[in-house]
């Protein structure tokens, strides 16, 4: 991506890394590892540090997901993509803040 942006001579190239979906194969707990790898890569490469402006994680109150109409319905649990729960999300947010 960095090389593609350089070929286009963009003035302020930037990207947000989606830690879920194809990167995690929708294994929501893998988002933690992916974010840590992005942070590690940013620490090693000035180009990546400048390019990567953030990460997107799927997060909600309760981890995982549920089907619409499932019984019992769990308040705060996604009805779409599987998500990190609040405890994992909070820890990850603090780690991102400490490393940035």
Steps between C-alpha positions, in 0.01 A plus 500: 500500500782737590666439162170550315448831678858605416442425130203738506706768674228566759569787736348351816457125457312329780330172580285343768558126550185290536595244766193285436335361186758355256798578726365290787287260295219627726669340802429798723769422762764515224440876483713537813798330334453695178491836679815408694674404175400833343636685805822298479537575128443871568778492760748345254431699185482879474306460174236276659490722809416800283256310274288309755273748677279252684337161527140392480382232740158341533406564862186490709401448863491119489738291291395293203169533315148367505225441248205735486222349706729260684387399845609613741574836340819644652499877533822653366592205276536561127238372256740545207875430509667332798651767727751536777332550834551812710777358725721401204418825318589711801835322549578538130413871500734559795778304331458702179514823704814391684682398182402807298 
